GROMACS .gro file of C-alpha atoms in nm:
model
  364
    1UNK     CA    1   3.424  -0.174  -1.023
    2UNK     CA    2   3.209  -0.414  -1.222
    3UNK     CA    3   3.508  -0.615  -1.339
    4UNK     CA    4   3.583  -0.706  -0.976
    5UNK     CA    5   3.227  -0.743  -0.844
    6UNK     CA    6   3.013  -1.049  -0.908
    7UNK     CA    7   2.660  -0.958  -1.017
    8UNK     CA    8   2.509  -1.128  -0.710
    9UNK     CA    9   2.753  -0.968  -0.467
   10UNK     CA   10   2.557  -0.793  -0.193
   11UNK     CA   11   2.222  -0.918  -0.321
   12UNK     CA   12   2.173  -1.151  -0.026
   13UNK     CA   13   2.252  -1.104   0.340
   14UNK     CA   14   2.506  -1.318   0.521
   15UNK     CA   15   2.216  -1.540   0.630
   16UNK     CA   16   2.102  -1.586   0.269
   17UNK     CA   17   1.799  -1.353   0.265
   18UNK     CA   18   1.696  -1.134  -0.026
   19UNK     CA   19   1.553  -0.857   0.190
   20UNK     CA   20   1.339  -0.705  -0.085
   21UNK     CA   21   1.147  -1.033  -0.132
   22UNK     CA   22   1.141  -1.135   0.235
   23UNK     CA   23   0.804  -0.978   0.319
   24UNK     CA   24   0.467  -1.159   0.352
   25UNK     CA   25   0.281  -1.225   0.028
   26UNK     CA   26  -0.037  -1.032   0.106
   27UNK     CA   27  -0.140  -0.991  -0.259
   28UNK     CA   28  -0.213  -1.361  -0.305
   29UNK     CA   29  -0.417  -1.361   0.017
   30UNK     CA   30  -0.618  -1.063  -0.108
   31UNK     CA   31  -0.690  -1.222  -0.446
   32UNK     CA   32  -0.796  -1.548  -0.285
   33UNK     CA   33  -1.041  -1.357  -0.066
   34UNK     CA   34  -1.171  -1.167  -0.371
   35UNK     CA   35  -1.246  -1.494  -0.550
   36UNK     CA   36  -1.450  -1.600  -0.247
   37UNK     CA   37  -1.622  -1.258  -0.245
   38UNK     CA   38  -1.505  -1.179   0.107
   39UNK     CA   39  -1.365  -0.833   0.024
   40UNK     CA   40  -1.419  -0.588   0.187
   41UNK     CA   41  -1.685  -0.705   0.436
   42UNK     CA   42  -1.494  -1.002   0.580
   43UNK     CA   43  -1.144  -0.943   0.439
   44UNK     CA   44  -1.001  -0.590   0.420
   45UNK     CA   45  -0.872  -0.427   0.103
   46UNK     CA   46  -0.611  -0.235   0.305
   47UNK     CA   47  -0.396  -0.285   0.615
   48UNK     CA   48  -0.412  -0.659   0.563
   49UNK     CA   49  -0.274  -0.825   0.879
   50UNK     CA   50   0.050  -1.019   0.870
   51UNK     CA   51  -0.009  -1.397   0.886
   52UNK     CA   52   0.058  -1.545   1.229
   53UNK     CA   53   0.299  -1.807   1.097
   54UNK     CA   54   0.513  -1.526   0.956
   55UNK     CA   55   0.554  -1.369   1.300
   56UNK     CA   56   0.666  -1.689   1.475
   57UNK     CA   57   1.022  -1.698   1.604
   58UNK     CA   58   1.125  -1.988   1.381
   59UNK     CA   59   0.992  -1.826   1.061
   60UNK     CA   60   1.241  -1.768   0.779
   61UNK     CA   61   1.236  -1.392   0.824
   62UNK     CA   62   1.544  -1.173   0.843
   63UNK     CA   63   1.593  -0.955   1.149
   64UNK     CA   64   1.625  -0.656   0.914
   65UNK     CA   65   1.286  -0.735   0.762
   66UNK     CA   66   1.123  -0.754   1.105
   67UNK     CA   67   1.279  -0.419   1.196
   68UNK     CA   68   1.151  -0.248   0.880
   69UNK     CA   69   0.802  -0.392   0.932
   70UNK     CA   70   0.796  -0.259   1.288
   71UNK     CA   71   0.918   0.078   1.160
   72UNK     CA   72   0.635   0.091   0.904
   73UNK     CA   73   0.374   0.006   1.170
   74UNK     CA   74   0.507   0.281   1.396
   75UNK     CA   75   0.522   0.561   1.137
   76UNK     CA   76   0.236   0.647   0.898
   77UNK     CA   77   0.450   0.688   0.587
   78UNK     CA   78   0.280   0.829   0.276
   79UNK     CA   79   0.538   0.774   0.002
   80UNK     CA   80   0.854   0.566  -0.014
   81UNK     CA   81   1.120   0.437  -0.247
   82UNK     CA   82   1.381   0.165  -0.221
   83UNK     CA   83   1.699   0.219  -0.419
   84UNK     CA   84   1.847  -0.065  -0.623
   85UNK     CA   85   2.099  -0.112  -0.903
   86UNK     CA   86   2.176  -0.310  -1.214
   87UNK     CA   87   1.895  -0.158  -1.420
   88UNK     CA   88   1.778   0.193  -1.506
   89UNK     CA   89   1.403   0.217  -1.455
   90UNK     CA   90   1.130   0.268  -1.195
   91UNK     CA   91   0.918  -0.031  -1.096
   92UNK     CA   92   0.582  -0.006  -0.920
   93UNK     CA   93   0.329  -0.257  -0.774
   94UNK     CA   94   0.199  -0.511  -0.809
   95UNK     CA   95   0.520  -0.712  -0.821
   96UNK     CA   96   0.321  -1.031  -0.769
   97UNK     CA   97   0.166  -1.192  -1.078
   98UNK     CA   98  -0.187  -1.317  -1.025
   99UNK     CA   99  -0.234  -1.680  -1.135
  100UNK     CA  100  -0.478  -1.727  -1.419
  101UNK     CA  101  -0.804  -1.905  -1.337
  102UNK     CA  102  -0.787  -2.281  -1.396
  103UNK     CA  103  -0.887  -2.406  -1.740
  104UNK     CA  104  -1.216  -2.601  -1.740
  105UNK     CA  105  -1.163  -2.973  -1.780
  106UNK     CA  106  -1.381  -2.987  -2.091
  107UNK     CA  107  -1.202  -2.704  -2.268
  108UNK     CA  108  -0.918  -2.800  -2.504
  109UNK     CA  109  -0.573  -2.690  -2.395
  110UNK     CA  110  -0.349  -2.503  -2.639
  111UNK     CA  111  -0.026  -2.663  -2.749
  112UNK     CA  112   0.185  -2.420  -2.546
  113UNK     CA  113  -0.027  -2.467  -2.236
  114UNK     CA  114   0.147  -2.440  -1.901
  115UNK     CA  115   0.017  -2.524  -1.557
  116UNK     CA  116   0.017  -2.161  -1.456
  117UNK     CA  117  -0.041  -1.854  -1.672
  118UNK     CA  118   0.041  -1.554  -1.452
  119UNK     CA  119  -0.137  -1.238  -1.552
  120UNK     CA  120  -0.094  -0.875  -1.463
  121UNK     CA  121  -0.304  -0.737  -1.183
  122UNK     CA  122  -0.312  -0.360  -1.156
  123UNK     CA  123  -0.348  -0.197  -0.817
  124UNK     CA  124  -0.653   0.023  -0.756
  125UNK     CA  125  -0.403   0.313  -0.747
  126UNK     CA  126  -0.246   0.220  -1.081
  127UNK     CA  127  -0.283   0.571  -1.226
  128UNK     CA  128  -0.122   0.728  -0.919
  129UNK     CA  129   0.165   0.480  -0.923
  130UNK     CA  130   0.229   0.553  -1.290
  131UNK     CA  131   0.239   0.925  -1.221
  132UNK     CA  132   0.482   0.882  -0.931
  133UNK     CA  133   0.707   0.661  -1.143
  134UNK     CA  134   0.696   0.902  -1.437
  135UNK     CA  135   0.778   1.194  -1.207
  136UNK     CA  136   1.109   1.024  -1.130
  137UNK     CA  137   1.194   0.877  -1.469
  138UNK     CA  138   1.118   1.192  -1.667
  139UNK     CA  139   1.345   1.405  -1.448
  140UNK     CA  140   1.633   1.156  -1.474
  141UNK     CA  141   1.902   1.260  -1.720
  142UNK     CA  142   1.912   0.930  -1.910
  143UNK     CA  143   1.637   0.698  -1.781
  144UNK     CA  144   1.397   0.762  -2.069
  145UNK     CA  145   1.669   0.729  -2.337
  146UNK     CA  146   1.579   0.370  -2.415
  147UNK     CA  147   1.642   0.378  -2.790
  148UNK     CA  148   1.947   0.155  -2.734
  149UNK     CA  149   1.738  -0.094  -2.538
  150UNK     CA  150   1.754  -0.178  -2.170
  151UNK     CA  151   2.068  -0.234  -1.968
  152UNK     CA  152   2.093  -0.603  -2.051
  153UNK     CA  153   1.796  -0.692  -2.272
  154UNK     CA  154   1.541  -0.514  -2.488
  155UNK     CA  155   1.357  -0.217  -2.342
  156UNK     CA  156   1.066  -0.331  -2.122
  157UNK     CA  157   0.942   0.017  -2.036
  158UNK     CA  158   0.790   0.123  -2.370
  159UNK     CA  159   1.043   0.406  -2.388
  160UNK     CA  160   0.907   0.560  -2.066
  161UNK     CA  161   1.157   0.432  -1.809
  162UNK     CA  162   0.880   0.283  -1.593
  163UNK     CA  163   0.729  -0.064  -1.568
  164UNK     CA  164   0.489  -0.258  -1.349
  165UNK     CA  165   0.692  -0.508  -1.149
  166UNK     CA  166   0.484  -0.814  -1.241
  167UNK     CA  167   0.527  -0.739  -1.611
  168UNK     CA  168   0.902  -0.715  -1.587
  169UNK     CA  169   1.015  -0.939  -1.300
  170UNK     CA  170   0.727  -1.119  -1.120
  171UNK     CA  171   0.797  -1.206  -0.758
  172UNK     CA  172   0.595  -1.259  -0.444
  173UNK     CA  173   0.654  -1.101  -0.106
  174UNK     CA  174   0.813  -0.781  -0.229
  175UNK     CA  175   0.854  -0.475  -0.010
  176UNK     CA  176   0.647  -0.265  -0.251
  177UNK     CA  177   0.344  -0.493  -0.239
  178UNK     CA  178   0.369  -0.524   0.139
  179UNK     CA  179   0.386  -0.146   0.188
  180UNK     CA  180   0.078  -0.095  -0.028
  181UNK     CA  181  -0.138  -0.367   0.128
  182UNK     CA  182  -0.028  -0.337   0.492
  183UNK     CA  183   0.027   0.039   0.535
  184UNK     CA  184  -0.080   0.373   0.387
  185UNK     CA  185   0.250   0.400   0.200
  186UNK     CA  186   0.283   0.400  -0.179
  187UNK     CA  187   0.627   0.257  -0.251
  188UNK     CA  188   0.830   0.212  -0.568
  189UNK     CA  189   1.161   0.053  -0.662
  190UNK     CA  190   1.410   0.290  -0.822
  191UNK     CA  191   1.689   0.123  -1.018
  192UNK     CA  192   1.949   0.397  -1.031
  193UNK     CA  193   2.168   0.275  -1.316
  194UNK     CA  194   2.296  -0.017  -1.519
  195UNK     CA  195   2.626  -0.050  -1.334
  196UNK     CA  196   2.589  -0.201  -0.988
  197UNK     CA  197   2.952  -0.124  -0.904
  198UNK     CA  198   3.047   0.212  -1.057
  199UNK     CA  199   3.399   0.338  -1.008
  200UNK     CA  200   3.467   0.626  -0.773
  201UNK     CA  201   3.528   0.856  -1.069
  202UNK     CA  202   3.175   0.782  -1.196
  203UNK     CA  203   2.988   0.851  -0.872
  204UNK     CA  204   2.956   1.224  -0.929
  205UNK     CA  205   2.786   1.168  -1.267
  206UNK     CA  206   2.556   0.906  -1.112
  207UNK     CA  207   2.457   1.163  -0.852
  208UNK     CA  208   2.388   1.424  -1.120
  209UNK     CA  209   2.178   1.170  -1.314
  210UNK     CA  210   1.952   1.107  -1.017
  211UNK     CA  211   1.959   1.430  -0.814
  212UNK     CA  212   1.678   1.613  -0.995
  213UNK     CA  213   1.469   1.295  -0.999
  214UNK     CA  214   1.504   1.251  -0.623
  215UNK     CA  215   1.399   1.610  -0.563
  216UNK     CA  216   1.102   1.579  -0.799
  217UNK     CA  217   0.994   1.257  -0.632
  218UNK     CA  218   1.015   1.415  -0.288
  219UNK     CA  219   0.811   1.711  -0.408
  220UNK     CA  220   0.513   1.480  -0.462
  221UNK     CA  221   0.468   1.490  -0.084
  222UNK     CA  222   0.645   1.810   0.016
  223UNK     CA  223   0.572   2.179  -0.018
  224UNK     CA  224   0.797   2.475   0.038
  225UNK     CA  225   1.168   2.510  -0.030
  226UNK     CA  226   1.373   2.220  -0.154
  227UNK     CA  227   1.558   2.027   0.116
  228UNK     CA  228   1.931   1.966   0.116
  229UNK     CA  229   1.992   1.601   0.027
  230UNK     CA  230   2.280   1.391   0.158
  231UNK     CA  231   2.532   1.245  -0.081
  232UNK     CA  232   2.397   0.944  -0.267
  233UNK     CA  233   2.511   0.625  -0.097
  234UNK     CA  234   2.444   0.254  -0.124
  235UNK     CA  235   2.394   0.255   0.254
  236UNK     CA  236   2.063   0.446   0.222
  237UNK     CA  237   1.803   0.178   0.142
  238UNK     CA  238   1.486   0.381   0.195
  239UNK     CA  239   1.349   0.730   0.144
  240UNK     CA  240   1.046   0.769   0.374
  241UNK     CA  241   0.827   1.079   0.359
  242UNK     CA  242   0.601   1.192   0.642
  243UNK     CA  243   0.542   1.552   0.543
  244UNK     CA  244   0.243   1.718   0.379
  245UNK     CA  245   0.141   1.580   0.045
  246UNK     CA  246   0.164   1.775  -0.278
  247UNK     CA  247  -0.108   1.598  -0.479
  248UNK     CA  248  -0.432   1.463  -0.332
  249UNK     CA  249  -0.632   1.519  -0.015
  250UNK     CA  250  -0.548   1.549   0.352
  251UNK     CA  251  -0.742   1.624   0.666
  252UNK     CA  252  -0.839   1.532   1.020
  253UNK     CA  253  -1.122   1.308   1.142
  254UNK     CA  254  -1.271   1.412   1.478
  255UNK     CA  255  -1.582   1.348   1.684
  256UNK     CA  256  -1.839   1.616   1.768
  257UNK     CA  257  -1.634   1.723   2.069
  258UNK     CA  258  -1.330   1.784   1.853
  259UNK     CA  259  -1.139   1.478   1.973
  260UNK     CA  260  -0.933   1.305   1.701
  261UNK     CA  261  -1.039   0.957   1.590
  262UNK     CA  262  -0.750   0.721   1.523
  263UNK     CA  263  -0.774   0.428   1.281
  264UNK     CA  264  -1.073   0.575   1.101
  265UNK     CA  265  -1.108   0.446   0.746
  266UNK     CA  266  -1.095   0.688   0.453
  267UNK     CA  267  -1.278   0.551   0.149
  268UNK     CA  268  -1.237   0.714  -0.194
  269UNK     CA  269  -1.515   0.628  -0.437
  270UNK     CA  270  -1.398   0.433  -0.739
  271UNK     CA  271  -1.066   0.328  -0.577
  272UNK     CA  272  -1.094  -0.006  -0.401
  273UNK     CA  273  -0.814   0.065  -0.155
  274UNK     CA  274  -0.863   0.255   0.169
  275UNK     CA  275  -0.628   0.429   0.411
  276UNK     CA  276  -0.647   0.488   0.785
  277UNK     CA  277  -0.601   0.790   1.006
  278UNK     CA  278  -0.296   0.817   1.228
  279UNK     CA  279  -0.299   0.848   1.607
  280UNK     CA  280  -0.384   1.218   1.581
  281UNK     CA  281  -0.682   1.156   1.354
  282UNK     CA  282  -0.494   1.297   1.053
  283UNK     CA  283  -0.469   1.129   0.715
  284UNK     CA  284  -0.309   1.182   0.374
  285UNK     CA  285  -0.418   1.035   0.041
  286UNK     CA  286  -0.218   1.085  -0.281
  287UNK     CA  287  -0.459   1.128  -0.573
  288UNK     CA  288  -0.446   1.257  -0.927
  289UNK     CA  289  -0.651   1.571  -1.009
  290UNK     CA  290  -1.025   1.511  -1.025
  291UNK     CA  291  -1.349   1.504  -0.824
  292UNK     CA  292  -1.379   1.233  -0.561
  293UNK     CA  293  -1.657   1.113  -0.334
  294UNK     CA  294  -1.483   1.053  -0.002
  295UNK     CA  295  -1.621   0.902   0.316
  296UNK     CA  296  -1.481   0.860   0.667
  297UNK     CA  297  -1.588   0.563   0.879
  298UNK     CA  298  -1.501   0.448   1.230
  299UNK     CA  299  -1.627   0.188   1.474
  300UNK     CA  300  -1.904   0.332   1.691
  301UNK     CA  301  -1.965   0.635   1.465
  302UNK     CA  302  -2.196   0.722   1.180
  303UNK     CA  303  -2.009   0.761   0.849
  304UNK     CA  304  -1.964   1.102   0.689
  305UNK     CA  305  -1.948   1.160   0.313
  306UNK     CA  306  -1.839   1.464   0.113
  307UNK     CA  307  -1.708   1.556  -0.231
  308UNK     CA  308  -1.342   1.656  -0.245
  309UNK     CA  309  -1.183   1.826  -0.546
  310UNK     CA  310  -0.816   1.768  -0.626
  311UNK     CA  311  -0.691   2.056  -0.840
  312UNK     CA  312  -0.384   2.101  -1.056
  313UNK     CA  313  -0.260   2.374  -0.825
  314UNK     CA  314   0.023   2.313  -0.579
  315UNK     CA  315  -0.085   2.169  -0.246
  316UNK     CA  316  -0.330   1.908  -0.127
  317UNK     CA  317  -0.702   1.970  -0.080
  318UNK     CA  318  -0.814   1.995   0.282
  319UNK     CA  319  -1.095   1.746   0.351
  320UNK     CA  320  -1.190   1.720   0.721
  321UNK     CA  321  -1.460   1.500   0.871
  322UNK     CA  322  -1.666   1.523   1.191
  323UNK     CA  323  -1.832   1.195   1.293
  324UNK     CA  324  -2.128   1.158   1.527
  325UNK     CA  325  -2.158   0.865   1.762
  326UNK     CA  326  -2.375   0.574   1.656
  327UNK     CA  327  -2.614   0.354   1.854
  328UNK     CA  328  -2.502   0.045   1.668
  329UNK     CA  329  -2.229  -0.031   1.920
  330UNK     CA  330  -2.485  -0.049   2.202
  331UNK     CA  331  -2.724  -0.248   1.982
  332UNK     CA  332  -2.450  -0.504   1.913
  333UNK     CA  333  -2.380  -0.532   2.287
  334UNK     CA  334  -2.749  -0.603   2.359
  335UNK     CA  335  -2.765  -0.858   2.077
  336UNK     CA  336  -2.450  -1.028   2.210
  337UNK     CA  337  -2.616  -1.063   2.552
  338UNK     CA  338  -2.894  -1.253   2.376
  339UNK     CA  339  -2.650  -1.478   2.189
  340UNK     CA  340  -2.691  -1.271   1.869
  341UNK     CA  341  -3.041  -1.416   1.835
  342UNK     CA  342  -3.349  -1.205   1.760
  343UNK     CA  343  -3.490  -1.053   2.078
  344UNK     CA  344  -3.831  -1.196   2.145
  345UNK     CA  345  -4.108  -0.937   2.153
  346UNK     CA  346  -4.320  -0.928   2.471
  347UNK     CA  347  -4.687  -0.980   2.381
  348UNK     CA  348  -4.921  -0.761   2.594
  349UNK     CA  349  -5.169  -0.957   2.807
  350UNK     CA  350  -4.960  -1.275   2.814
  351UNK     CA  351  -4.780  -1.338   3.142
  352UNK     CA  352  -4.403  -1.373   3.112
  353UNK     CA  353  -4.222  -1.677   3.231
  354UNK     CA  354  -3.958  -1.631   3.503
  355UNK     CA  355  -3.688  -1.686   3.238
  356UNK     CA  356  -3.835  -1.417   3.010
  357UNK     CA  357  -3.869  -1.178   3.304
  358UNK     CA  358  -3.503  -1.232   3.396
  359UNK     CA  359  -3.387  -1.171   3.039
  360UNK     CA  360  -3.595  -0.853   3.016
  361UNK     CA  361  -3.446  -0.727   3.344
  362UNK     CA  362  -3.094  -0.796   3.218
  363UNK     CA  363  -3.155  -0.608   2.895
  364UNK     CA  364  -3.300  -0.310   3.076
   0.00000   0.00000   0.00000
């Protein structure tokens, strides 16, 4: 019970790690690259690699964090949620607050000026994240009843039971931000209730409060009959979903011979965040209803573009792509043989030097 449990009890591991905030801060790296105009040509807007220093053996990274990161890299999760306590709301990325641009030296500083003015930075999938969060909060028996305020302070959710993490509790290196920027997975934090240590007699009501919400959340990526859920337990930190999506587009990217193309990039027009195909060439992309211009791109292939319609009906829209091989890969190989310098044109009637003749023979 709460009267016997300190508020911080169980928040950190025995080694002193807060596992939720133990992931690499990829959001700050992305924003720094955006300011230098390196995105997306030199710095990706998705599947951002983990910094090398983070992977070193002496890095301050929990073994549990490393295991979860390896699990995410192995499985192409589409939707996820981590369950927490002490509040009653759904939080979605970004959890990291973007620092405000520096004030020009000549400009006068306000009286309440601080060195850093963090500002909210919405993800390119902000509308989708809001829908996913609302799908949980609205089905919860009490999460949207915020007329009494929040659990411990005033209501921060605007009476909706949802909030962007950076607006409520800014922090870098969260699991939600990492999932979004390093994998295909859209992940949220679900705070199940105000009491972190409910008594045994209260567990059944806590389960009833959250059961319909869990089912509704799962239905965003599932079709068919409802699954049987296990009993709610604090030992279940994650809910990963690999099955077919309920809202958005899905499909397979293949070559002209029908062979699947892994790690192909799926680009949705107007959303500056891409996803990749899995090992079987299949992909899933959660989207709100609307018309989207979608393209599939892969190294060594010509891109393919088509219009995909996401309807209000149940089920995702099938959007397959067939890519033809490109000559650019061979052209890059020839240019690399020449040191990536322009290939000198042979002028008719002028005898070639032995060096030019050797280079021409090598190219041919």
